[in-house]
Amino acid sequence: MGLPAVALSPKPVFDVDRFSTNLPTATGADEADIYYPVSSPNAPVDSLPVVLLLQGALVDKADYTNFASQVAQYGLAVIVSNHIRTAIDPVTGQAFTGFFPEQQQVHDVLAYATAANTNSASPLANRLNPNKLGLIGHSLGGAIGLSAIQDICFPFLCTGTFSRPPELMAGVFYGSTFRDPRFGGMIPPIENDGIPVALIAGDRDGVVGNFAAVEETYEQIQDPPKALIRVQGANHYGITNEDSLRDPVRPTLDQDMATETIARWSGLFLRASLLNDSGALDYIYHRGDGIDENVSVTSEVATVPEPTSLVGILAFGVLGTAWKLKCRQ
């Protein structure tokens, strides 16, 4: 059956439900919230792409409820977990335990989605397509997502080893750069192997330093398709339910508006990348910034894809910032 056609309007068409579960990991289990579209006579859904949201450092999964539910409205199953681990600052060697995502979560979520899809007792039974995985990352979570897409394993972004699964097909990251603090904050080339990547950031982000750092990260993404989306008036926490004083710069864009804007561009980018949705492709790469007065977009497309039958739908330095903030508490 598949997903129904989505109108050329950027508005989402699905109602969303959610449930909480314990998501098995290599070292135990993570508490997770899962948001998924609900079928109706006018909008039946199955074969949903799976989306893993990699949380920002020290940010609870509960802070993403508004954002995650809005992304799911675009026909995506969004998984947000609280991943607790001990991370080591690569510059100071300081150890700290808290909410810190890592690359292994990619494999953990794929294993969970595969099992849930065939489990008749799961709300997700026969709804998922575990062969299509997208990543969303906030802050540090974005750096981890960029590392996973490159099939590399930086010491404090992943533990042990990592091998990129073929199911990983796209990533969209908010408030993230790929600065390497071990080498003075330089941004190395990002070898994304043709996997679509979008960077979204607020122009009042006081955590990444300035928007130029996000632009530099975008420029280092080697292969299109790619997009850079600037949200005017949003700060580092425009993606969360409420603003946070961890960012010293206050937003000028209403929080609900910022969250909806980031969710819409995230959801449509993933639809464009995972489902080859012609309407989403058109919105992201051509007309979206002409419609949305709160954003400006730079993008590059390698080739014009064949449309489907669907018609129109942390920076590395943030880790150190999180440690400093925690130490003050």
Short mmCIF file of C-alpha atoms in Angstrom, two decimals:
data_model
loop_
_atom_site.label_atom_id
_atom_site.label_comp_id
_atom_site.label_asym_id
_atom_site.label_seq_id
_atom_site.Cartn_x
_atom_site.Cartn_y
_atom_site.Cartn_z
CA MET A 1 0.00 0.00 0.00
CA GLY A 2 2.72 2.49 1.03
CA LEU A 3 2.37 6.09 2.04
CA PRO A 4 -0.32 8.22 0.43
CA ALA A 5 0.46 11.16 -1.79
CA VAL A 6 1.27 14.33 0.08
CA ALA A 7 -0.04 17.60 -1.28
CA LEU A 8 2.28 20.30 -2.58
CA SER A 9 1.44 22.27 0.56
CA PRO A 10 4.22 21.85 3.16
CA LYS A 11 1.63 21.15 5.84
CA PRO A 12 1.81 17.62 7.31
CA VAL A 13 -1.11 15.30 6.67
CA PHE A 14 -0.85 12.61 9.35
CA ASP A 15 -2.06 12.40 12.92
CA VAL A 16 0.55 11.03 15.30
CA ASP A 17 0.54 8.65 18.23
CA ARG A 18 3.38 7.82 20.60
CA PHE A 19 4.46 5.28 23.16
CA SER A 20 7.39 4.73 25.48
CA THR A 21 9.53 1.63 25.67
CA ASN A 22 12.90 0.29 26.71
CA LEU A 23 15.08 0.05 23.63
CA PRO A 24 17.70 -2.73 23.89
CA THR A 25 21.31 -1.62 23.46
CA ALA A 26 24.68 -3.31 23.43
CA THR A 27 25.11 -2.46 27.12
CA GLY A 28 21.54 -2.69 28.46
CA ALA A 29 18.54 -0.59 27.48
CA ASP A 30 17.64 3.04 26.83
CA GLU A 31 14.34 4.64 27.76
CA ALA A 32 12.82 5.73 24.46
CA ASP A 33 9.80 7.59 23.11
CA ILE A 34 8.52 6.60 19.68
CA TYR A 35 6.31 8.84 17.53
CA TYR A 36 4.54 7.39 14.50
CA PRO A 37 1.82 8.39 12.01
CA VAL A 38 -1.63 6.97 12.55
CA SER A 39 -3.64 5.47 9.70
CA SER A 40 -7.05 6.83 8.81
CA PRO A 41 -9.44 6.09 5.92
CA ASN A 42 -7.99 9.06 4.04
CA ALA A 43 -4.35 8.55 4.99
CA PRO A 44 -3.36 4.89 5.40
CA VAL A 45 0.28 4.37 6.35
CA ASP A 46 2.68 1.49 6.24
CA SER A 47 6.31 1.00 5.25
CA LEU A 48 7.35 4.01 7.33
CA PRO A 49 11.01 5.09 7.17
CA VAL A 50 12.72 4.97 10.56
CA VAL A 51 14.27 8.14 11.98
CA LEU A 52 16.66 8.21 14.94
CA LEU A 53 16.87 11.52 16.79
CA LEU A 54 20.30 11.85 18.43
CA GLN A 55 19.84 14.15 21.42
CA GLY A 56 22.05 17.07 22.31
CA ALA A 57 24.48 16.73 25.20
CA LEU A 58 22.62 16.76 28.52
CA VAL A 59 19.24 17.30 26.81
CA ASP A 60 16.45 15.00 27.98
CA LYS A 61 14.33 13.23 25.37
CA ALA A 62 11.26 14.86 26.92
CA ASP A 63 12.49 18.21 25.62
CA TYR A 64 11.92 17.06 22.04
CA THR A 65 8.25 16.03 22.27
CA ASN A 66 6.90 18.92 20.18
CA PHE A 67 9.59 18.60 17.54
CA ALA A 68 9.49 14.81 17.23
CA SER A 69 5.71 14.66 16.95
CA GLN A 70 5.73 17.30 14.22
CA VAL A 71 8.41 15.46 12.22
CA ALA A 72 6.40 12.24 12.50
CA GLN A 73 3.41 14.04 10.94
CA TYR A 74 5.31 13.93 7.65
CA GLY A 75 5.05 10.15 7.51
CA LEU A 76 8.10 9.09 9.53
CA ALA A 77 8.57 6.90 12.60
CA VAL A 78 10.74 8.94 14.98
CA ILE A 79 12.66 7.31 17.82
CA VAL A 80 14.08 9.47 20.63
CA SER A 81 15.98 7.81 23.44
CA ASN A 82 17.85 8.88 26.57
CA HIS A 83 21.30 7.43 26.08
CA ILE A 84 23.42 7.60 29.22
CA ARG A 85 27.15 7.02 28.98
CA THR A 86 30.48 8.29 30.20
CA ALA A 87 32.19 10.52 27.66
CA ILE A 88 35.79 11.70 27.70
CA ASP A 89 36.70 15.24 26.67
CA PRO A 90 39.32 14.67 23.92
CA VAL A 91 41.18 17.84 24.90
CA THR A 92 41.22 17.75 28.72
CA GLY A 93 40.71 14.03 29.30
CA GLN A 94 37.92 14.82 31.78
CA ALA A 95 35.27 12.11 32.16
CA PHE A 96 31.62 12.94 32.54
CA THR A 97 28.47 10.81 32.73
CA GLY A 98 25.11 11.97 31.44
CA PHE A 99 22.93 12.13 28.34
CA PHE A 100 25.48 11.73 25.55
CA PRO A 101 24.49 10.04 22.28
CA GLU A 102 26.88 7.81 20.35
CA GLN A 103 27.09 6.11 16.99
CA GLN A 104 26.23 2.63 18.27
CA GLN A 105 22.64 3.84 18.62
CA VAL A 106 22.33 3.59 14.84
CA HIS A 107 22.71 -0.18 15.00
CA ASP A 108 20.61 -0.46 18.16
CA VAL A 109 17.67 1.36 16.56
CA LEU A 110 17.87 -0.67 13.36
CA ALA A 111 17.78 -3.90 15.37
CA TYR A 112 14.82 -2.63 17.40
CA ALA A 113 12.89 -1.49 14.32
CA THR A 114 13.40 -4.81 12.57
CA ALA A 115 12.15 -6.73 15.60
CA ALA A 116 9.21 -4.39 16.28
CA ASN A 117 8.03 -4.60 12.69
CA THR A 118 7.49 -8.35 12.99
CA ASN A 119 6.20 -8.31 16.57
CA SER A 120 2.40 -8.51 16.51
CA ALA A 121 2.27 -7.05 20.03
CA SER A 122 4.08 -3.86 18.98
CA PRO A 123 2.19 -0.72 17.89
CA LEU A 124 4.70 -0.63 15.03
CA ALA A 125 3.93 -4.11 13.71
CA ASN A 126 3.89 -4.15 9.91
CA ARG A 127 4.21 -0.37 9.79
CA LEU A 128 7.96 0.10 9.32
CA ASN A 129 10.51 -0.09 6.56
CA PRO A 130 13.71 -0.83 8.50
CA ASN A 131 15.64 -0.66 5.23
CA LYS A 132 15.33 3.13 5.23
CA LEU A 133 16.96 4.97 8.14
CA GLY A 134 17.37 8.71 8.53
CA LEU A 135 19.15 10.61 11.28
CA ILE A 136 18.24 13.82 13.04
CA GLY A 137 20.82 15.27 15.39
CA HIS A 138 20.82 18.22 17.76
CA SER A 139 24.13 19.83 18.67
CA LEU A 140 26.49 17.00 19.71
CA GLY A 141 23.98 14.59 18.21
CA GLY A 142 24.58 16.23 14.85
CA ALA A 143 28.33 15.72 15.07
CA ILE A 144 27.70 12.07 15.88
CA GLY A 145 25.35 11.78 12.92
CA LEU A 146 27.93 13.31 10.59
CA SER A 147 30.53 10.87 11.89
CA ALA A 148 28.20 7.92 11.35
CA ILE A 149 27.42 9.01 7.80
CA GLN A 150 31.15 9.16 7.08
CA ASP A 151 31.65 5.63 8.43
CA ILE A 152 34.31 6.81 10.87
CA CYS A 153 34.67 6.46 14.62
CA PHE A 154 36.04 9.43 16.54
CA PRO A 155 37.05 8.57 20.12
CA PHE A 156 34.39 10.53 22.02
CA LEU A 157 31.63 10.18 19.42
CA CYS A 158 31.51 6.41 19.44
CA THR A 159 32.73 3.59 21.64
CA GLY A 160 34.47 0.54 20.28
CA THR A 161 34.10 0.34 16.52
CA PHE A 162 31.46 1.44 14.02
CA SER A 163 30.47 0.31 10.55
CA ARG A 164 27.88 2.34 8.66
CA PRO A 165 24.89 0.18 7.76
CA PRO A 166 23.54 0.40 4.20
CA GLU A 167 20.14 1.35 5.63
CA LEU A 168 21.50 4.78 6.68
CA MET A 169 20.39 7.01 3.82
CA ALA A 170 20.12 10.63 5.03
CA GLY A 171 20.80 13.02 7.89
CA VAL A 172 19.57 16.44 8.97
CA PHE A 173 21.28 18.18 11.88
CA TYR A 174 20.36 21.25 13.93
CA GLY A 175 22.84 23.50 15.71
CA SER A 176 25.77 21.30 14.74
CA THR A 177 29.24 21.72 13.30
CA PHE A 178 32.02 19.24 12.72
CA ARG A 179 34.81 21.18 14.41
CA ASP A 180 37.52 18.94 15.84
CA PRO A 181 38.70 20.37 19.20
CA ARG A 182 41.83 18.23 19.07
CA PHE A 183 43.15 20.35 16.21
CA GLY A 184 42.18 23.87 17.17
CA GLY A 185 38.61 23.59 16.00
CA MET A 186 39.39 22.95 12.35
CA ILE A 187 36.68 21.36 10.21
CA PRO A 188 37.94 18.43 8.15
CA PRO A 189 36.42 17.36 4.83
CA ILE A 190 33.14 15.51 5.42
CA GLU A 191 33.13 12.43 3.20
CA ASN A 192 29.41 11.70 3.05
CA ASP A 193 29.64 9.28 0.10
CA GLY A 194 26.65 10.83 -1.63
CA ILE A 195 24.35 10.48 1.38
CA PRO A 196 22.07 13.56 1.52
CA VAL A 197 22.91 15.91 4.41
CA ALA A 198 21.15 19.05 5.61
CA LEU A 199 22.39 21.46 8.25
CA ILE A 200 19.83 23.70 9.96
CA ALA A 201 20.85 26.42 12.40
CA GLY A 202 19.48 29.56 13.98
CA ASP A 203 21.24 32.81 13.26
CA ARG A 204 21.15 33.55 17.02
CA ASP A 205 22.90 30.33 18.05
CA GLY A 206 25.26 31.30 20.85
CA VAL A 207 26.57 27.78 21.48
CA VAL A 208 28.21 26.87 18.18
CA GLY A 209 29.91 30.27 18.24
CA ASN A 210 28.38 31.84 15.15
CA PHE A 211 26.58 30.80 12.00
CA ALA A 212 29.85 30.93 10.07
CA ALA A 213 30.95 27.70 11.77
CA VAL A 214 27.86 25.95 10.42
CA GLU A 215 28.51 27.41 6.97
CA GLU A 216 32.08 26.11 7.08
CA THR A 217 30.78 22.66 7.98
CA TYR A 218 28.35 22.80 5.06
CA GLU A 219 31.15 23.77 2.68
CA GLN A 220 33.17 20.76 3.82
CA ILE A 221 30.39 18.31 2.91
CA GLN A 222 31.96 16.76 -0.15
CA ASP A 223 29.01 15.33 -2.07
CA PRO A 224 25.59 16.70 -2.95
CA PRO A 225 22.73 16.60 -2.37
CA LYS A 226 23.15 18.94 0.57
CA ALA A 227 21.34 21.91 2.08
CA LEU A 228 22.09 24.70 4.53
CA ILE A 229 19.01 26.21 6.16
CA ARG A 230 19.29 29.36 8.28
CA VAL A 231 16.40 30.02 10.67
CA GLN A 232 16.21 33.72 11.41
CA GLY A 233 15.74 34.58 15.07
CA ALA A 234 16.24 31.06 16.45
CA ASN A 235 18.97 30.12 18.90
CA HIS A 236 20.59 26.77 19.76
CA TYR A 237 17.47 25.49 21.52
CA GLY A 238 14.87 26.38 18.90
CA ILE A 239 14.40 22.63 18.40
CA THR A 240 13.34 21.98 22.01
CA ASN A 241 10.02 22.58 23.77
CA GLU A 242 11.40 25.57 25.67
CA ASP A 243 14.36 27.91 25.36
CA SER A 244 17.37 27.22 27.59
CA LEU A 245 19.74 29.58 29.37
CA ARG A 246 22.57 27.27 28.34
CA ASP A 247 22.56 29.42 25.23
CA PRO A 248 23.52 32.96 26.36
CA VAL A 249 21.75 34.47 23.34
CA ARG A 250 17.99 34.88 23.50
CA PRO A 251 15.89 34.08 20.43
CA THR A 252 13.73 36.66 18.70
CA LEU A 253 11.60 34.07 16.89
CA ASP A 254 8.69 32.62 18.88
CA GLN A 255 9.67 29.23 20.31
CA ASP A 256 6.71 27.34 18.87
CA MET A 257 7.31 28.92 15.46
CA ALA A 258 11.00 28.02 15.60
CA THR A 259 10.26 24.40 16.50
CA GLU A 260 7.64 24.05 13.76
CA THR A 261 9.98 25.57 11.19
CA ILE A 262 12.86 23.25 12.09
CA ALA A 263 10.53 20.24 12.17
CA ARG A 264 9.00 21.07 8.79
CA TRP A 265 12.33 21.46 7.03
CA SER A 266 13.67 18.34 8.75
CA GLY A 267 10.64 16.24 7.88
CA LEU A 268 10.51 17.37 4.26
CA PHE A 269 14.26 16.89 3.79
CA LEU A 270 13.95 13.33 5.04
CA ARG A 271 10.93 12.69 2.82
CA ALA A 272 12.87 14.03 -0.15
CA SER A 273 15.91 11.90 0.67
CA LEU A 274 14.32 8.65 1.88
CA LEU A 275 11.19 8.54 -0.28
CA ASN A 276 12.24 10.58 -3.32
CA ASP A 277 9.05 12.58 -2.81
CA SER A 278 8.82 15.07 -5.69
CA GLY A 279 6.89 17.66 -3.66
CA ALA A 280 9.41 17.55 -0.83
CA LEU A 281 12.30 17.76 -3.29
CA ASP A 282 10.75 20.83 -4.87
CA TYR A 283 10.15 22.46 -1.48
CA ILE A 284 13.67 21.84 -0.15
CA TYR A 285 15.71 22.66 -3.23
CA HIS A 286 13.59 25.18 -5.12
CA ARG A 287 10.66 27.07 -3.64
CA GLY A 288 10.60 26.53 0.13
CA ASP A 289 12.63 29.57 1.14
CA GLY A 290 10.42 31.71 -1.09
CA ILE A 291 7.40 30.58 0.92
CA ASP A 292 8.92 30.58 4.42
CA GLU A 293 9.89 34.11 5.45
CA ASN A 294 11.84 32.81 8.45
CA VAL A 295 14.48 30.90 6.51
CA SER A 296 17.13 31.31 3.85
CA VAL A 297 18.49 28.27 2.03
CA THR A 298 21.68 27.32 0.22
CA SER A 299 21.56 23.95 -1.49
CA GLU A 300 23.18 21.77 -4.09
CA VAL A 301 21.70 18.83 -5.95
CA ALA A 302 23.89 16.34 -7.80
CA THR A 303 21.29 15.12 -10.26
CA VAL A 304 17.57 15.48 -10.74
CA PRO A 305 16.06 12.26 -9.34
CA GLU A 306 13.21 10.46 -10.99
CA PRO A 307 10.07 11.33 -9.01
CA THR A 308 8.11 8.57 -7.37
CA SER A 309 4.37 8.19 -7.44
CA LEU A 310 4.21 10.32 -4.29
CA VAL A 311 3.36 13.87 -5.12
CA GLY A 312 4.49 16.63 -2.89
CA ILE A 313 5.95 15.97 1.12
CA LEU A 314 26.86 19.35 18.25
CA ALA A 315 29.35 20.88 17.17
CA PHE A 316 32.31 19.17 18.76
CA GLY A 317 32.84 22.27 20.88
CA VAL A 318 29.40 21.90 22.41
CA LEU A 319 30.62 18.89 24.34
CA GLY A 320 33.10 21.05 26.18
CA THR A 321 30.41 23.66 26.74
CA ALA A 322 28.15 21.03 28.26
CA TRP A 323 30.86 19.96 30.67
CA LYS A 324 31.48 23.54 31.76
CA LEU A 325 27.78 24.13 32.30
CA LYS A 326 27.42 20.95 34.32
CA CYS A 327 30.43 21.74 36.45
CA ARG A 328 28.86 25.06 37.40
CA GLN A 329 25.74 23.33 38.68
#
